[in-house]
PDB file of C-alpha atoms in Angstrom:
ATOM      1  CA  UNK A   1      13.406   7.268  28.421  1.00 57.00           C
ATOM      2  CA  UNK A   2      12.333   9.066  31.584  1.00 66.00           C
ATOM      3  CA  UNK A   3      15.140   7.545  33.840  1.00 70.00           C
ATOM      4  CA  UNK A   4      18.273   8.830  32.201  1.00 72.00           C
ATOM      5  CA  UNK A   5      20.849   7.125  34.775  1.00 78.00           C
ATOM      6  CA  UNK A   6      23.737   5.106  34.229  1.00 77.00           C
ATOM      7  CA  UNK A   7      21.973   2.344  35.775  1.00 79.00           C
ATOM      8  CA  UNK A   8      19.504   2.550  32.816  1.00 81.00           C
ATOM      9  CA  UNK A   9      21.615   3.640  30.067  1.00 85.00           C
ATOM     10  CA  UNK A  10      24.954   1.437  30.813  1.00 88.00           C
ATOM     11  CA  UNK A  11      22.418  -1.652  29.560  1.00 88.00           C
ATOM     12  CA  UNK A  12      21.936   0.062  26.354  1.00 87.00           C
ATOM     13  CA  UNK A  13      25.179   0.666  25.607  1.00 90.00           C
ATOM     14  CA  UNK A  14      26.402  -2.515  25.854  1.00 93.00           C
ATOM     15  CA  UNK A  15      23.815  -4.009  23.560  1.00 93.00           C
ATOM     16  CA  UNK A  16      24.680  -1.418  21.478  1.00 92.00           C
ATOM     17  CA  UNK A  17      28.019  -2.016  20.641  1.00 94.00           C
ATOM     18  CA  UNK A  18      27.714  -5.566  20.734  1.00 96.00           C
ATOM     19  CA  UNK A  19      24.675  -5.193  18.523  1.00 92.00           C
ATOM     20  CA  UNK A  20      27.211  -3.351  16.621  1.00 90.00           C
ATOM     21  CA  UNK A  21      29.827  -5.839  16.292  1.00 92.00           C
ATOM     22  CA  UNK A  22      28.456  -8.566  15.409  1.00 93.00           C
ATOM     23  CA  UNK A  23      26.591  -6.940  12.666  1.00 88.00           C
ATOM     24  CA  UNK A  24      30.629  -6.029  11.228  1.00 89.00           C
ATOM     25  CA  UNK A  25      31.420  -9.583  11.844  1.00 91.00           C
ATOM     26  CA  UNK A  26      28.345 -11.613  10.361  1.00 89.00           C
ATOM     27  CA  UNK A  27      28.314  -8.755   7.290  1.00 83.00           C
ATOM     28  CA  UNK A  28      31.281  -7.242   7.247  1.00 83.00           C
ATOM     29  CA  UNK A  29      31.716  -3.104   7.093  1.00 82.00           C
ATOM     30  CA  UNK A  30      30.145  -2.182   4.213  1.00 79.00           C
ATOM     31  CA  UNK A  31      27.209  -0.108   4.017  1.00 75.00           C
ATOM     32  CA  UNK A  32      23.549  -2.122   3.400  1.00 75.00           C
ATOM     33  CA  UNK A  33      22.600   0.811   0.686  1.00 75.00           C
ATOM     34  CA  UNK A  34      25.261   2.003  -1.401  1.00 74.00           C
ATOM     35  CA  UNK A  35      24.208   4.471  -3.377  1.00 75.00           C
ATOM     36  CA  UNK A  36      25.939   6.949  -5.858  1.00 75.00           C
ATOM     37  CA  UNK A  37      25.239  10.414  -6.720  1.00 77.00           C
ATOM     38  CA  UNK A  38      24.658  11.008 -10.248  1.00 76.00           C
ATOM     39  CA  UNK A  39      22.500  13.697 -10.373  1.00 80.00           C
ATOM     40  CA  UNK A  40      23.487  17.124  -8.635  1.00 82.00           C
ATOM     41  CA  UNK A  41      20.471  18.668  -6.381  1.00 83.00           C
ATOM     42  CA  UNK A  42      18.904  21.561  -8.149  1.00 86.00           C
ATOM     43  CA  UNK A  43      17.253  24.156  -6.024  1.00 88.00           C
ATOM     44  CA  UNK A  44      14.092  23.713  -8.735  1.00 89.00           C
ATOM     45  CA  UNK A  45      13.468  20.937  -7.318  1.00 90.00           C
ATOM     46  CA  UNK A  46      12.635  21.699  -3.620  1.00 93.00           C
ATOM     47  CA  UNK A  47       8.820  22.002  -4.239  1.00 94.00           C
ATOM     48  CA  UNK A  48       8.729  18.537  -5.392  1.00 95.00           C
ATOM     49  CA  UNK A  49      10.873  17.301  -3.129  1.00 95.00           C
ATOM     50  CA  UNK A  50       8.122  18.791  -0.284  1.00 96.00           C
ATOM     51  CA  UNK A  51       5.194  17.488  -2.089  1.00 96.00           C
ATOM     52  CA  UNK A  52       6.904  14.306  -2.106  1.00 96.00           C
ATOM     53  CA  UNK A  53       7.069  14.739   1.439  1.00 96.00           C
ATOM     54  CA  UNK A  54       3.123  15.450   1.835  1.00 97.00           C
ATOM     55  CA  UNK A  55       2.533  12.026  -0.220  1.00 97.00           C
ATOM     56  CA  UNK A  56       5.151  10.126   2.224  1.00 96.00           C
ATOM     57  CA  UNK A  57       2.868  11.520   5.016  1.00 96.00           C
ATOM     58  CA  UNK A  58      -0.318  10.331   3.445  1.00 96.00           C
ATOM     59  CA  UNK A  59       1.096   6.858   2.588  1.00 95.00           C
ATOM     60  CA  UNK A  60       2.449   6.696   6.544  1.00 94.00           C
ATOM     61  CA  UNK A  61      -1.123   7.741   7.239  1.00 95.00           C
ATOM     62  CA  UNK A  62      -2.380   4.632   5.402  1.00 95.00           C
ATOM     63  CA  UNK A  63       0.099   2.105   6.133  1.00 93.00           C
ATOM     64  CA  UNK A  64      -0.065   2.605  10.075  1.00 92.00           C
ATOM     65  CA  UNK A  65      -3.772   3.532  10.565  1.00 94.00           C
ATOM     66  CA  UNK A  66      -4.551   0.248   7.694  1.00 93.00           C
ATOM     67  CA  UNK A  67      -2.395  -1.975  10.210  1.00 90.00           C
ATOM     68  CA  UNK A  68      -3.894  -0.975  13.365  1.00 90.00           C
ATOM     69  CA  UNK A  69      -7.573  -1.795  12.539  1.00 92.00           C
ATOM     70  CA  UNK A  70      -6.450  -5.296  10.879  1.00 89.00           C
ATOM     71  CA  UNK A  71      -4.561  -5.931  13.750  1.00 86.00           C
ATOM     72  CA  UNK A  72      -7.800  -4.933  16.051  1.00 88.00           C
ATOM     73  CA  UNK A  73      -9.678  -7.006  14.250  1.00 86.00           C
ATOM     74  CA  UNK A  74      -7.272 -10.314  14.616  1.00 84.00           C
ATOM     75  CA  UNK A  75      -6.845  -9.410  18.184  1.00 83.00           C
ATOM     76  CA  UNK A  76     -10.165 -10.702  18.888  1.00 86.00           C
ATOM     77  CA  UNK A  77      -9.237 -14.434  17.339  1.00 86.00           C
ATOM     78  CA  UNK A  78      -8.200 -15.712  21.050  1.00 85.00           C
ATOM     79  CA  UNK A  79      -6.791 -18.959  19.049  1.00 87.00           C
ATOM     80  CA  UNK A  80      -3.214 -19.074  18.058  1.00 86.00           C
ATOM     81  CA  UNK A  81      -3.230 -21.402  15.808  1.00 89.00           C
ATOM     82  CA  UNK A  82      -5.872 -20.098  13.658  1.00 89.00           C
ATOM     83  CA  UNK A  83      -4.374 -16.617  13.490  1.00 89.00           C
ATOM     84  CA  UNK A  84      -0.908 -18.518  12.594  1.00 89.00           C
ATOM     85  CA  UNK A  85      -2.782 -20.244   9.796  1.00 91.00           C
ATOM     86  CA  UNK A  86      -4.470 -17.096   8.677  1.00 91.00           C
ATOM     87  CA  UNK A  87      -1.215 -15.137   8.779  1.00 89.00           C
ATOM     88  CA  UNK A  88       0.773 -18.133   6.753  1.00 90.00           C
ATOM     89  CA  UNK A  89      -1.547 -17.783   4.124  1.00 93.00           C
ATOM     90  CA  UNK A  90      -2.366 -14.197   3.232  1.00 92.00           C
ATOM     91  CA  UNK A  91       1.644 -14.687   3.194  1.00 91.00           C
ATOM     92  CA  UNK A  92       1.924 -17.160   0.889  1.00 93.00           C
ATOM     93  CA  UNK A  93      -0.728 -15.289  -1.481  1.00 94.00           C
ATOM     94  CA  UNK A  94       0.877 -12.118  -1.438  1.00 94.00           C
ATOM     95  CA  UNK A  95       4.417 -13.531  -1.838  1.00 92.00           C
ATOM     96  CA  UNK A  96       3.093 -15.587  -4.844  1.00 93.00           C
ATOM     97  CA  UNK A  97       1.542 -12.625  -6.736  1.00 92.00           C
ATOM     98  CA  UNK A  98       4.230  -9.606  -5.467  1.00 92.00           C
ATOM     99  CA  UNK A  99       8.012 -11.303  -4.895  1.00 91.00           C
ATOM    100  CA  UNK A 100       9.240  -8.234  -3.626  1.00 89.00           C
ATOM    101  CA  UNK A 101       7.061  -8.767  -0.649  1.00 89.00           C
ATOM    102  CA  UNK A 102       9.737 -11.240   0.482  1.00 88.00           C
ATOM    103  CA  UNK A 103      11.742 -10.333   3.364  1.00 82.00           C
ATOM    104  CA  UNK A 104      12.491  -7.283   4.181  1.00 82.00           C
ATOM    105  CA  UNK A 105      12.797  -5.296   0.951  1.00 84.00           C
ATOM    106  CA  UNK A 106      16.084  -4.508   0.951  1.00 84.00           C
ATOM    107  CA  UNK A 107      17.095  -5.806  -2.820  1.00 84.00           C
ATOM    108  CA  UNK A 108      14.092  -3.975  -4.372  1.00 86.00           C
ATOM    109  CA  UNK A 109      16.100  -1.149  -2.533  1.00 87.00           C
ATOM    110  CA  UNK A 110      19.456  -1.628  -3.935  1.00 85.00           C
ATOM    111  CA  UNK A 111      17.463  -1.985  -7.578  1.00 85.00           C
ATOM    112  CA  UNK A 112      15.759   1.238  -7.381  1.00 86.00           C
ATOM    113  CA  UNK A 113      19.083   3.080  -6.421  1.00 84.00           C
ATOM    114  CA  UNK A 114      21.712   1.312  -8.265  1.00 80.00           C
ATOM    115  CA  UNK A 115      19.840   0.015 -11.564  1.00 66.00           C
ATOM    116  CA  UNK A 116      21.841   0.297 -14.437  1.00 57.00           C
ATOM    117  CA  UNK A 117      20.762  -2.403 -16.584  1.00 51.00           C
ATOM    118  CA  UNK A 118      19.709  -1.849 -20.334  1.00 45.00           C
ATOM    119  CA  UNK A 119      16.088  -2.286 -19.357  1.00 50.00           C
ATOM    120  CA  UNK A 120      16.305  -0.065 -16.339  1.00 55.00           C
ATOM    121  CA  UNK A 121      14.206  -1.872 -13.193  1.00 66.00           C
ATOM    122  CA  UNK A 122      13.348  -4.671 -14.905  1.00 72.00           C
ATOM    123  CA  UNK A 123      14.917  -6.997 -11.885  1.00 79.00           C
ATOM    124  CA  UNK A 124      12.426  -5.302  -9.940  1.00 84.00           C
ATOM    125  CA  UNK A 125       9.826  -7.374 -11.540  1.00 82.00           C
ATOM    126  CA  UNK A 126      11.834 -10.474 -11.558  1.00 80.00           C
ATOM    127  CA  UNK A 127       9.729 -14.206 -10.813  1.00 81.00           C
ATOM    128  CA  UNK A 128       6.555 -12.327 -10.882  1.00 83.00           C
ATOM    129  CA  UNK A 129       3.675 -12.615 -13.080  1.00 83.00           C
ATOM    130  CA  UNK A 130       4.687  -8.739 -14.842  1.00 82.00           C
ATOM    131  CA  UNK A 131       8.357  -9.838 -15.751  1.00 81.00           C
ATOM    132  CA  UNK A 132       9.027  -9.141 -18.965  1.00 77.00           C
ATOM    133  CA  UNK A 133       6.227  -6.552 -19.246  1.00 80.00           C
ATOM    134  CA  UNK A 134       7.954  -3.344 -18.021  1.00 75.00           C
ATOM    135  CA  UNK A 135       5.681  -1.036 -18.604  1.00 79.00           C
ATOM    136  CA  UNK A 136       3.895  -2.263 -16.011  1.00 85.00           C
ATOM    137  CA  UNK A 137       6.562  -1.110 -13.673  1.00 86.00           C
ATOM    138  CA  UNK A 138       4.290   1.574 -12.005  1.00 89.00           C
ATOM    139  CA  UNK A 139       0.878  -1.373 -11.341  1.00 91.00           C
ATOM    140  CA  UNK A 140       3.232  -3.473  -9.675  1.00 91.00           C
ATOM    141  CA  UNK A 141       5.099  -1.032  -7.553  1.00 92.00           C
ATOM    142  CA  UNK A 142       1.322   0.324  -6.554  1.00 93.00           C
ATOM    143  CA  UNK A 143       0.362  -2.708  -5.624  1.00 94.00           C
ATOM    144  CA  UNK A 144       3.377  -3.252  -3.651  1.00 93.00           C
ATOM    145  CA  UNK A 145       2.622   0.316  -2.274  1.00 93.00           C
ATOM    146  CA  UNK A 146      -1.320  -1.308  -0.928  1.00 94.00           C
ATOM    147  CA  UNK A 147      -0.230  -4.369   0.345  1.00 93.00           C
ATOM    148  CA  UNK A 148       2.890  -4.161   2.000  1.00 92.00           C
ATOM    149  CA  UNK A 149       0.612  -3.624   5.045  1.00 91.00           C
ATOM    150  CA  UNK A 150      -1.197  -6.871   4.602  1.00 92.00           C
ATOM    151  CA  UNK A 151       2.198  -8.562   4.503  1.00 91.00           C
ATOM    152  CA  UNK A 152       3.510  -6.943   7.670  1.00 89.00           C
ATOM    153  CA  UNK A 153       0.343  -7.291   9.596  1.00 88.00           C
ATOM    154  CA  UNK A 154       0.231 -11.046   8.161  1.00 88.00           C
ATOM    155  CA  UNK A 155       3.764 -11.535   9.720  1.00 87.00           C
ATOM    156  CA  UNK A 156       2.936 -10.201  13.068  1.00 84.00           C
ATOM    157  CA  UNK A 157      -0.301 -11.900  13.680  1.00 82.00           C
ATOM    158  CA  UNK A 158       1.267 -15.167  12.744  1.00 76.00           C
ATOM    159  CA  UNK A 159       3.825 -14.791  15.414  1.00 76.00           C
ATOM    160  CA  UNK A 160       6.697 -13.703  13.433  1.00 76.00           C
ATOM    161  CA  UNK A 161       8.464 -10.131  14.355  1.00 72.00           C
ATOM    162  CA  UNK A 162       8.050  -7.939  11.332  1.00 68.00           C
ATOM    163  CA  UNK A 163       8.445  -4.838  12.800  1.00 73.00           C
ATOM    164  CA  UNK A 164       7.943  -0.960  10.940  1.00 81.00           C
ATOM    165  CA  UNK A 165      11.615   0.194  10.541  1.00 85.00           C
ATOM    166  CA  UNK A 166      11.906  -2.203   7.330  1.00 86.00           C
ATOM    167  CA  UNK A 167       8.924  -1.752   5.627  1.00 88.00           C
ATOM    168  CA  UNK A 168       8.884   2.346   6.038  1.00 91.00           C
ATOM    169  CA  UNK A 169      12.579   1.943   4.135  1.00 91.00           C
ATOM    170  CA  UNK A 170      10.779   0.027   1.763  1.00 92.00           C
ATOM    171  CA  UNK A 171       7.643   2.085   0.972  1.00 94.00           C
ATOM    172  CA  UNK A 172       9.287   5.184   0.977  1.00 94.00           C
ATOM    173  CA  UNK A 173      11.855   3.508  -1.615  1.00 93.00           C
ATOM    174  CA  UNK A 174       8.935   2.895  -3.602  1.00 95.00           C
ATOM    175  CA  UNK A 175       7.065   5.749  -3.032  1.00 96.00           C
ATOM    176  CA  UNK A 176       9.755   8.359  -3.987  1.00 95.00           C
ATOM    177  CA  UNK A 177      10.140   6.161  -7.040  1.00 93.00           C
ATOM    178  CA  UNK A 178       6.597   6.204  -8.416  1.00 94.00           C
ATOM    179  CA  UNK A 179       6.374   9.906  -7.777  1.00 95.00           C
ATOM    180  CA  UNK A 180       9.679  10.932  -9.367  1.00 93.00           C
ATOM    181  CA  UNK A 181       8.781   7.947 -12.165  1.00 91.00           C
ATOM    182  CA  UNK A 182       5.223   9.691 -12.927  1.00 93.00           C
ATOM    183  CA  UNK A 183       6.444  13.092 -13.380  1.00 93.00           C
ATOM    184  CA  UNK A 184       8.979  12.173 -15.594  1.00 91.00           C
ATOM    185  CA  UNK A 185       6.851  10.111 -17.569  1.00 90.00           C
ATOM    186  CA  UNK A 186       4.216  13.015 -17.550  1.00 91.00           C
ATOM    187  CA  UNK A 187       7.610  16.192 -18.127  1.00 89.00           C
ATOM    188  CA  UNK A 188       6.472  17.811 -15.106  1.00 86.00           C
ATOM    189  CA  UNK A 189       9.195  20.219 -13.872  1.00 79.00           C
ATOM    190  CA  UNK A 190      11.830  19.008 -15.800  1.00 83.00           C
ATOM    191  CA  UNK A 191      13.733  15.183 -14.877  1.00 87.00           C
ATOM    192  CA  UNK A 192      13.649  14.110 -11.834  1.00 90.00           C
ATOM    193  CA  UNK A 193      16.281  11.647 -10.942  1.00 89.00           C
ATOM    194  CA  UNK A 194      14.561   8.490  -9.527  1.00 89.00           C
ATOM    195  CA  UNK A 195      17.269   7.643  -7.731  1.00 89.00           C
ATOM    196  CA  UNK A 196      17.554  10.636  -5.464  1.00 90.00           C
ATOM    197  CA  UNK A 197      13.560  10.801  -4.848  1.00 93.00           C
ATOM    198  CA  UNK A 198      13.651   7.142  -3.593  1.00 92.00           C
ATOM    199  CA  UNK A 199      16.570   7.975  -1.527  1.00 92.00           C
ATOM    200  CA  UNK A 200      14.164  11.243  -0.545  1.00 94.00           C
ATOM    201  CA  UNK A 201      11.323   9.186  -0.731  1.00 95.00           C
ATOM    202  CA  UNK A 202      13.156   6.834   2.129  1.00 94.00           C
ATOM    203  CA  UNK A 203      13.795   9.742   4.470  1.00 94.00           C
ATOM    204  CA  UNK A 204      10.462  11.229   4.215  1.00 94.00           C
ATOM    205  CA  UNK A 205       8.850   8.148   4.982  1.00 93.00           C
ATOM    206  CA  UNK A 206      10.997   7.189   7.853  1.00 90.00           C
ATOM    207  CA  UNK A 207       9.982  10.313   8.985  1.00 90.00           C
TER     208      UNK A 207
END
C-alpha cells in the first residue's frame, strides 16, 4: 500500500478482525495444520534443506509461468459459457483421475504431516485408481505436482475463485515430500524426516 493513512488502513482492520472471528466461530480455535515434532533438526541437514529450497523455486517457476500462458490463451475465448464448460470439465477429468485435486488440499496436508497408519500415506491415495498400490506413492504425488496448475487455472477460467495461497501450501506439501521421500528411498545423507521437509517444503514454496 502506498497510502498508509488511517483512512486506508482503519478498513483493513476491521475486516481483519472480523475476518478473524468468524473464522473462531464457524471452526473453532484450533490450528488448520497440527503438526508434531518428531524428529529433532540436525545441522547435516541444512544443505538439503537449501536444495529443497532451489526445487521449491523451480516448481513456483512452473506452476505460475504454466498458469499464466493457459490463462492467456483462455483469455481470448470472449464467451463465458464456453470457458465455464471448458473449465467444468478439465475439472471433472482431473478430479476423476487425482482425488486429491479436490478442494483445496488441505487433508492431503494433514496426511503427509500426521500419517501414522501401518501403511504410512496410503490415505493419500484413497478413491483413486493407485489405492492399494503404494508404491506408487511417488507417480501419483508427481502427477499431482504437474497438474495442480491445470486444476487451478480450470477453476478460475470457469468463474470460480481458486486463488494461489492454497495450492502453493499444497505443492510445497508435496514437493518437500517427494524430495525428502526420494532421498530416503535412494540413503542419500542419512533419513530425512518427511514430515519436517513437507512442513519445509510448505515454507519454501510459499516463499
Amino acid at each position: 500500500m502506498f497510502d498508509l493513512t488511517m483512512s486506508s488502513l482503519l478498513p483493513l482492520l476491521i475486516s481483519s478482525v472480523t475476518a478473524a472471528t468468524l473464522s473462531y466461530i464457524a471452526s473453532g480455535l484450533n490450528p488448520m495444520f497440527s503438526f508434531t515434532l518428531e524428529n529433532e533438526f540436525l545441522l547435516q541437514r541444512i544443505p538439503y534443506v537449501i536444495l529443497l529450497g532451489v526445487i521449491c523455486g523451480l516448481v513456483s517457476l512452473y506452476f505460475s509461468e504454466t498458469m499464466n500462458w493457459i490463462e492467456e490463451k483462455f483469455r481470448r475465448i470472449t464467451n463465458h459459457y464456453v470457458r465455464f464448460l471448458i473449465g467444468a470439465a478439465t475439472l471433472s477429468l482431473l478430479i476423476f483421475l487425482l482425488p486429491s485435486l479436490y478442494g483445496e488440499g488441505y487433508d492431503t496436508i494433514n496426511i503427509l504431516l500426521n500419517d501414522n497408519a501401518s501403511v504410512p500415506w496410503e490415505s493419500v491415495l484413497h478413491n483413486s485408481f493407485f489405492y492399494g498400490k503404494s508404491g506408487m506413492l511417488l507417480v501419483y504425488l508427481g502427477l499431482i505436482l504437474l497438474t495442480k496448475v491445470f486444476a487451478t487455472v480450470a477453476t478460475n477460467i470457469g468463474g470460480g475463485c481458486g486463488g494461489i495461497f492454497a495450492p502453493s501450501l499444497f505443492l510445497g506439501c508435496i514437493t518437500g515430500f517427494v524430495f525428502s521421500h526420494i532421498c530416503n528411498l535412494l540413503h542419500v545423507g542419512g533419513y530425512m524426516p518427511e514430515q519436517n521437509f513437507a512442513l519445509f517444503g510448505m515454507a519454501g514454496l510459499m516463499s
